[in-house]
Short mmCIF file of C-alpha atoms in Angstrom, two decimals:
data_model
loop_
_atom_site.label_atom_id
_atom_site.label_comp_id
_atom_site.label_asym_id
_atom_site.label_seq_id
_atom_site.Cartn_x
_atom_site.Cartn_y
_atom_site.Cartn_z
CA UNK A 1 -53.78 -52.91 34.13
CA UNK A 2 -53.58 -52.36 30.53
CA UNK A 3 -54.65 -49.15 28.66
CA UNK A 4 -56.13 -49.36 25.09
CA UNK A 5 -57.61 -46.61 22.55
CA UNK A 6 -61.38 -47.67 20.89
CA UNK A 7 -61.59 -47.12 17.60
CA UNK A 8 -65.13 -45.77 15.89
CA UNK A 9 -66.85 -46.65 12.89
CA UNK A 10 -67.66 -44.25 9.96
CA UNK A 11 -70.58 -42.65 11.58
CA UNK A 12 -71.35 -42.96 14.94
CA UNK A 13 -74.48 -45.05 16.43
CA UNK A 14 -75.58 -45.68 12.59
CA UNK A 15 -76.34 -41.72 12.23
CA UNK A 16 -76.24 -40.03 9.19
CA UNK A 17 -74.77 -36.39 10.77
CA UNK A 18 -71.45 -35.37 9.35
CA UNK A 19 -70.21 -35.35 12.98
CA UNK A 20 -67.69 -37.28 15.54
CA UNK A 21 -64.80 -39.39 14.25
CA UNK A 22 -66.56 -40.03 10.85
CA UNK A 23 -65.41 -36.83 9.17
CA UNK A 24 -62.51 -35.16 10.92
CA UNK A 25 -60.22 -37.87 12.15
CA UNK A 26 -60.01 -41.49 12.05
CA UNK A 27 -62.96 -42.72 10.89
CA UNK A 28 -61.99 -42.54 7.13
CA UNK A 29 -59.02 -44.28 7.80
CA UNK A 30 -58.22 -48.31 7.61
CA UNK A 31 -58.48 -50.44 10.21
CA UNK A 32 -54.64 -51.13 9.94
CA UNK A 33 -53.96 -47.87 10.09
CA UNK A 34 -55.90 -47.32 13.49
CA UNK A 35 -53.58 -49.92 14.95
CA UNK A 36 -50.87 -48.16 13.68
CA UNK A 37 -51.39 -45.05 14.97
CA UNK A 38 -52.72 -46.42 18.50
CA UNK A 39 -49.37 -48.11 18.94
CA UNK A 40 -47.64 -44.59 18.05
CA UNK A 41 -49.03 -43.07 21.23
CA UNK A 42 -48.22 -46.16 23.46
CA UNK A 43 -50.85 -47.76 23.74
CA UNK A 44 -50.84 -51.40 25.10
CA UNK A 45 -53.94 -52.44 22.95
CA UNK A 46 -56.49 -51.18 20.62
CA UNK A 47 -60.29 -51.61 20.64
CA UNK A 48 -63.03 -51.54 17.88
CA UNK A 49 -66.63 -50.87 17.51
CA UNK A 50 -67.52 -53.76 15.66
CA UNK A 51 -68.92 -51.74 12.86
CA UNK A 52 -65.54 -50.31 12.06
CA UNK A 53 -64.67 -53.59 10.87
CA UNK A 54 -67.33 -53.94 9.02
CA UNK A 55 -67.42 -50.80 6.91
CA UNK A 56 -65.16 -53.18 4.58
CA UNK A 57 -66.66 -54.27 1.49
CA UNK A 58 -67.78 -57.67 1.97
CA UNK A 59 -65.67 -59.47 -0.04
CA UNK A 60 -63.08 -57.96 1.85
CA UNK A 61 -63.38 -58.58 5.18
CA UNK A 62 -61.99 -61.85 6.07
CA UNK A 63 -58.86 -60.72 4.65
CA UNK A 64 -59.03 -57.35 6.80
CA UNK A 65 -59.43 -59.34 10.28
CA UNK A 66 -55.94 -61.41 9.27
CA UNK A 67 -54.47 -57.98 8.45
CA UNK A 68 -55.12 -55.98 11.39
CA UNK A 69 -54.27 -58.81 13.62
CA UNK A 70 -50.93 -59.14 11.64
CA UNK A 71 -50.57 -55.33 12.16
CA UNK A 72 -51.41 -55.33 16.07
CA UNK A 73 -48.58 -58.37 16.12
CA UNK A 74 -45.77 -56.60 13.83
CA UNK A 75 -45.88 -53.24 16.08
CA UNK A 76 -46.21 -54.70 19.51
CA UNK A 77 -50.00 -54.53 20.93
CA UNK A 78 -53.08 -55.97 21.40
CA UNK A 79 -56.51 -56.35 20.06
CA UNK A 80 -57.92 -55.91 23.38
CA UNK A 81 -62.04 -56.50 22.62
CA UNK A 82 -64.41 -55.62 20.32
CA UNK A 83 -67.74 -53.53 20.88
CA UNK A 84 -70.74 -54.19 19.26
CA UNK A 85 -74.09 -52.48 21.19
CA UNK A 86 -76.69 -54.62 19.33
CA UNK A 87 -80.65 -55.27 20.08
CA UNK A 88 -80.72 -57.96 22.45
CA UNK A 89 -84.50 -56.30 23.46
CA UNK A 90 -86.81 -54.99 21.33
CA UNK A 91 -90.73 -55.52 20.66
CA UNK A 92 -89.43 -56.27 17.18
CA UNK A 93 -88.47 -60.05 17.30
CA UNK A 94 -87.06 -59.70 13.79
CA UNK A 95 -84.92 -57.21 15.52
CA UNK A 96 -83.48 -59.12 18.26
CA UNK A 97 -82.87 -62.19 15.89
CA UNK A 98 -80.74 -60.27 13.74
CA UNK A 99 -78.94 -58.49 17.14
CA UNK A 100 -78.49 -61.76 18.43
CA UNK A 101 -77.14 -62.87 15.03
CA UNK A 102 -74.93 -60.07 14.14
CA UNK A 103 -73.32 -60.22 18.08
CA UNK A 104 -72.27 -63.96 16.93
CA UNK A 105 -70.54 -62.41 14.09
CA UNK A 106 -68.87 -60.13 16.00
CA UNK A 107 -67.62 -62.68 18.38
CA UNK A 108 -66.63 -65.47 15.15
CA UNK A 109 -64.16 -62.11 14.17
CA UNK A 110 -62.86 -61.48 17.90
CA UNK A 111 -61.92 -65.37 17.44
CA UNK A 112 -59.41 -64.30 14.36
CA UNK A 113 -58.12 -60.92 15.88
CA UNK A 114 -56.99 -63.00 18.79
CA UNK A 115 -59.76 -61.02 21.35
CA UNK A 116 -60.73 -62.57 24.82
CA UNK A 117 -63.97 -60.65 24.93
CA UNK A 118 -66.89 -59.07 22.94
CA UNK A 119 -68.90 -56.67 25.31
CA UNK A 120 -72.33 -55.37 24.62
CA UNK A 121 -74.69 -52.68 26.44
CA UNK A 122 -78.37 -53.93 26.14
CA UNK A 123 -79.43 -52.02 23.44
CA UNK A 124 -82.45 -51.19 22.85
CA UNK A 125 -82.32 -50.54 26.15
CA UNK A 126 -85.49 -50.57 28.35
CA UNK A 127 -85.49 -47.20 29.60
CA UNK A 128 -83.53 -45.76 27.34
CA UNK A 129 -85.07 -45.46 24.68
CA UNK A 130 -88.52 -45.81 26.41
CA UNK A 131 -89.39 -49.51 25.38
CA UNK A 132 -91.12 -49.69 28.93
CA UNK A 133 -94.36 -48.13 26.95
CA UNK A 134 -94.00 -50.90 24.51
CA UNK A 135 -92.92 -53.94 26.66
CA UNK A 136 -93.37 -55.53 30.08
CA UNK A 137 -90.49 -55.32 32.18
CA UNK A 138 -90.89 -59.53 32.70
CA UNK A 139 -90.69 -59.76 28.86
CA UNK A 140 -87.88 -57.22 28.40
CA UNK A 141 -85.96 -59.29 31.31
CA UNK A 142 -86.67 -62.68 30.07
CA UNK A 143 -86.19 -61.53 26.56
CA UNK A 144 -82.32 -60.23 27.56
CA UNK A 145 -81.47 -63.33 29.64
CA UNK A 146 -82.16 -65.38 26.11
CA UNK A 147 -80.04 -63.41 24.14
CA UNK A 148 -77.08 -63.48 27.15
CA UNK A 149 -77.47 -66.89 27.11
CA UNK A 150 -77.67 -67.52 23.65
CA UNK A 151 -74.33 -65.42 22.79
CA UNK A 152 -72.39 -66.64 25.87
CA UNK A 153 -73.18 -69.76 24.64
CA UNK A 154 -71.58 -69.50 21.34
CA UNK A 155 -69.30 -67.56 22.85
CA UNK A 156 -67.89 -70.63 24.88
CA UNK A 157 -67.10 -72.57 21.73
CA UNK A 158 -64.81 -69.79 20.65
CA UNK A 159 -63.09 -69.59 23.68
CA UNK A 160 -64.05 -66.25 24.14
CA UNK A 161 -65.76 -63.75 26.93
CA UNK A 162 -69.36 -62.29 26.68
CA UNK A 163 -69.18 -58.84 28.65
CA UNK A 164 -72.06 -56.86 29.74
CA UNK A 165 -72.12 -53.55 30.26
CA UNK A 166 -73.80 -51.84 33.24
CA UNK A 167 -75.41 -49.32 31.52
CA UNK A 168 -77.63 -45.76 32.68
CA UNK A 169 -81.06 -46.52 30.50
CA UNK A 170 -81.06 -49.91 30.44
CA UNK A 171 -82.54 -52.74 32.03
CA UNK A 172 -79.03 -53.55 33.77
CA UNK A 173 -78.60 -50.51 35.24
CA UNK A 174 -77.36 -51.32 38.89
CA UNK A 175 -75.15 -53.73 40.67
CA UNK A 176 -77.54 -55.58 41.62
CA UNK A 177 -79.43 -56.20 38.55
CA UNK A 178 -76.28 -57.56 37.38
CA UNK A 179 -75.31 -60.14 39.65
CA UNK A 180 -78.94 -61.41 39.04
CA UNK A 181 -79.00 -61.61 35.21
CA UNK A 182 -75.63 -63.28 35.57
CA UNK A 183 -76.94 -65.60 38.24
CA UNK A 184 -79.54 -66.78 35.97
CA UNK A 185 -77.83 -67.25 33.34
CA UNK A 186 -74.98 -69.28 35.22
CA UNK A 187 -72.42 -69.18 31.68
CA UNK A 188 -68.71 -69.42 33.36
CA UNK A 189 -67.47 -67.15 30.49
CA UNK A 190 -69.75 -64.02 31.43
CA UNK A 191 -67.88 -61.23 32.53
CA UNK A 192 -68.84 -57.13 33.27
CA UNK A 193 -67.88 -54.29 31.29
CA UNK A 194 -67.21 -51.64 33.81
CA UNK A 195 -68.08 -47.55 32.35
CA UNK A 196 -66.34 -45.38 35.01
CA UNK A 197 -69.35 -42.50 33.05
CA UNK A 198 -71.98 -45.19 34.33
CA UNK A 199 -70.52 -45.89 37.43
CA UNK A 200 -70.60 -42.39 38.59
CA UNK A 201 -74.35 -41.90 37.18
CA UNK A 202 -76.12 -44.58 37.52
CA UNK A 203 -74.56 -46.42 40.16
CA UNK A 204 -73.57 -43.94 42.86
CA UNK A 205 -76.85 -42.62 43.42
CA UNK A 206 -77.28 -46.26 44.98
CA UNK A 207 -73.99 -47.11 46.22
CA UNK A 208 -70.34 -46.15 47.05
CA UNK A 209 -68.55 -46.94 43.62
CA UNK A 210 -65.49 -48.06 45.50
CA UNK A 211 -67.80 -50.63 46.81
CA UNK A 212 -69.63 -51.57 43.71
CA UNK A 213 -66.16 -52.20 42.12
CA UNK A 214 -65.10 -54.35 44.98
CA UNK A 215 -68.71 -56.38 44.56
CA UNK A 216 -68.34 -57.06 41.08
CA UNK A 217 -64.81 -57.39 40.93
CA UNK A 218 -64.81 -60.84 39.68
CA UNK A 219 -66.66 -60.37 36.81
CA UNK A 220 -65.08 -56.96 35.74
CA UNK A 221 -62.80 -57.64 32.70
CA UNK A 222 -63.45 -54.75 30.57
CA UNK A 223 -62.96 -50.51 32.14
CA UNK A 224 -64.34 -48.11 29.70
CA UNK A 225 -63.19 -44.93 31.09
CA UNK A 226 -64.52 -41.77 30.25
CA UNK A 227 -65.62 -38.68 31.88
CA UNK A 228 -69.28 -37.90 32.24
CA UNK A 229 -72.14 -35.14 33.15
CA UNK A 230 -75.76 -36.16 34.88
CA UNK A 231 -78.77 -35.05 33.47
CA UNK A 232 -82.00 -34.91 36.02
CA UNK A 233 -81.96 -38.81 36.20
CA UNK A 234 -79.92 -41.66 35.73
CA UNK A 235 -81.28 -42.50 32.10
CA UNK A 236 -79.31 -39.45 30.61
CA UNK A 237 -75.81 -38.30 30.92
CA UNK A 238 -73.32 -36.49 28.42
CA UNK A 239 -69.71 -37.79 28.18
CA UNK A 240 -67.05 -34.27 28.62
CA UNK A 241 -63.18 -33.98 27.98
CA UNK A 242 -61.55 -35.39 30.90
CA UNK A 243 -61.57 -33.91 33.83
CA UNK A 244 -65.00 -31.87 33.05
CA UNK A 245 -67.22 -34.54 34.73
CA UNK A 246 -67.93 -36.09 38.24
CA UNK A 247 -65.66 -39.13 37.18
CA UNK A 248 -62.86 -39.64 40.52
CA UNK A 249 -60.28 -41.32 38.22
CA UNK A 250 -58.26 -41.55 41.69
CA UNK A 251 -61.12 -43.48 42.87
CA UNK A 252 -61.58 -45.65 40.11
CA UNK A 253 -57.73 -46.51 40.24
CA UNK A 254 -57.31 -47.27 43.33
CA UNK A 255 -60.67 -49.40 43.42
CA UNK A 256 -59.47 -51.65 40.69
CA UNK A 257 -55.76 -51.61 42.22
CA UNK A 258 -57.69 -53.41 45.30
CA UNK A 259 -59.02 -56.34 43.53
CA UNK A 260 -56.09 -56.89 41.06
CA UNK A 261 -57.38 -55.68 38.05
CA UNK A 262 -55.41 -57.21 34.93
CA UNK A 263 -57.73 -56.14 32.26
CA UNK A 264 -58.17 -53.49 29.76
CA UNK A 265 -58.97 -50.00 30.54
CA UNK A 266 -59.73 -48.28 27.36
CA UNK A 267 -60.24 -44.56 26.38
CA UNK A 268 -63.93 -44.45 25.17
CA UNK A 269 -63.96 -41.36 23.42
CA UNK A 270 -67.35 -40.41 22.49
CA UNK A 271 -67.37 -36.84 23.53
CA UNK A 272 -68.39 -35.73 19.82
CA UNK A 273 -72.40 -36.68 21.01
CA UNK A 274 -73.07 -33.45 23.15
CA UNK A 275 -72.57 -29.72 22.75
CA UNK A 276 -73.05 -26.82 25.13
CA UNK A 277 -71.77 -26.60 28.51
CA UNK A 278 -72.49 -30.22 29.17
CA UNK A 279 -70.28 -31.88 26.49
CA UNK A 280 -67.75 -31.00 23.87
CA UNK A 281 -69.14 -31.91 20.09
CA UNK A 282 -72.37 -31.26 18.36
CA UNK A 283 -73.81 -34.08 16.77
CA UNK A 284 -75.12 -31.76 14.17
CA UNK A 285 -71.91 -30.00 13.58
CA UNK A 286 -68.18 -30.34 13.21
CA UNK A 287 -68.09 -31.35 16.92
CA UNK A 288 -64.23 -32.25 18.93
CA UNK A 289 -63.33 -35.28 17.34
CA UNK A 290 -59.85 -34.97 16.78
CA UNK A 291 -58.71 -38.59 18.01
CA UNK A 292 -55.18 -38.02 17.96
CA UNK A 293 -55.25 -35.06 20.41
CA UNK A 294 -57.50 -37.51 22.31
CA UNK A 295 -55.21 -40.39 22.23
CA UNK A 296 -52.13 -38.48 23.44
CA UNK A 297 -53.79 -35.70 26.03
CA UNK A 298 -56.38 -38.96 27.70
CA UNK A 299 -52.60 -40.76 28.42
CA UNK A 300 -51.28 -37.59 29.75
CA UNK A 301 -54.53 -36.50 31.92
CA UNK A 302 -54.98 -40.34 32.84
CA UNK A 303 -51.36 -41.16 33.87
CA UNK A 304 -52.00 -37.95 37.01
CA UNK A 305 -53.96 -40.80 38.56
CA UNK A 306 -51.57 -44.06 37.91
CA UNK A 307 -53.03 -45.42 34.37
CA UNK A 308 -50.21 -46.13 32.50
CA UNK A 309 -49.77 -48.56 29.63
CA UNK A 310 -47.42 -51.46 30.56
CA UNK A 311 -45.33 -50.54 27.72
CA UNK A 312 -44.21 -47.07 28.90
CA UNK A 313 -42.94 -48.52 32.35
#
């Protein structure tokens, strides 16, 4: 296994809150500079939301991709994926054309950074937000099978990995409904973005997540790991500073030990979304986003369980 940090955009999910990485850490930062400072704490790789990348000004951002891969290579790591949680269903076609077309994008720059993979939750979602008032669950099925199949194929000319997230509040929410999508869609270069937050909400509730890892173990080549809170269903859940959630990081690395996982398992920070006693930020306020205490204490609190970056052995 290799552990990478994800980097954030500006503002978080497109919001307009001063809140989360935007304002107090790196979010105002260069992308070069993110890579820097991820190889500082040890990192084997770094990740990016896609919309990091393109916060650059547009006549820019060519020349940023060559930069930051030329970065990752001068200090030693990798540019492990990118992220980009587009509309792949909607009742809005216009909006699923330009999710479909803006995933593409995001896969032509994983092509220059030297990425295997692009993963993607199903945004809108399904159930989460409640399209299910708006669509058919046929037509929200069909209409993410399209978009999988469109991107994978695109993805293929690249040489690159589509990867699906099993998501809480989509319409991929269980094991299950994951080896069927992929099943139908039949692309050899469709892999599973594993969230050890989703696995312990949305999946356990079904099935042993030792088990679930070992089912879906050949399409696993993305870890997102996180810990996470339940709300009264599956649909909801707050991510918490590690070790504040029902995540068995034990579990989850001795599950992935079992079927030889080479992959990336990346800290997900994105505990700036929920305050209270069920998360750690305030969306509306200032919020815990201080990514360089979370880059060095996730290693510490992580390596307790055996994750440690390759470099560091």
């Amino acid at each position: 296994m290799k552990i990478s940090f994800e980097v954030w955009p500006n503002m978080p999910w497109g919001r307009l809150e001063a809140a989360g990485p935007a304002w107090n850490s790196w979010g105002d930062k260069p992308a070069t500079w993110c890579v820097e400072q991820t190889a500082k704490y040890g990192y084997d790789g770094v990740d990016f939301i896609f919309a990091k990348l393109l916060e650059a000004p547009k006549a820019e951002y060519d020349k940023q991709l060559r930069d930051v891969r030329a970065t990752a290579e001068r200090v030693g790591i990798d540019i492990g994926y990118l992220g980009h949680h587009t509309t792949f269903v909607s009742p809005r076609e216009f909006d699923r054309e330009r999710g479909i077309e803006s995933f593409k994008k995001a896969l032509d720059a994983a092509a220059v950074l030297g990425a295997k993979s692009v993963c993607t939750l199903i945004g809108d979602g399904y159930y989460d937000p409640p399209l299910n008032v708006l669509l058919s669950r046929r037509d929200a099925w069909r209409q993410c099978r399209e978009a999988i199949t469109e991107v994978a194929a695109h993805a293929s000319t690249l040489g690159l990995n589509v990867s699906i997230e099993l998501l809480q509040g989509t319409i991929l929410n269980r094991v299950e409904l994951i080896e069927r999508m992929f099943d139908e869609v039949g692309a050899s270069n469709l892999r599973m973005t594993m969230d050890t937050g989703a696995f312990y909400v949305a999946v356990k509730p079904f099935m042993n997540v030792r088990q679930a890892i070992r089912r879906l173990g050949p399409y696993i080549d993305i870890v997102q790991i996180k810990d996470e809170v339940g709300l009264p269903t599956i649909v909801h859940s707050n991510h918490i500073w590690f070790g504040g959630g029902l995540v068995d990081f034990r579990e989850t690395y001795e599950a992935l030990a079992e079927i030889n996982f080479d992959g990336y398992v990346s800290v997900e920070w994105e505990g700036w979304q929920v305050g209270g006693n069920i998360g750690v930020g305030e969306p509306a306020g200032v919020g815990l986003a201080d990514f360089d205490r979370v880059a060095e204490e996730s290693l510490e609190y992580l390596a307790e369980f055996g994750f440690v970056p390759r470099r560091s052995r």
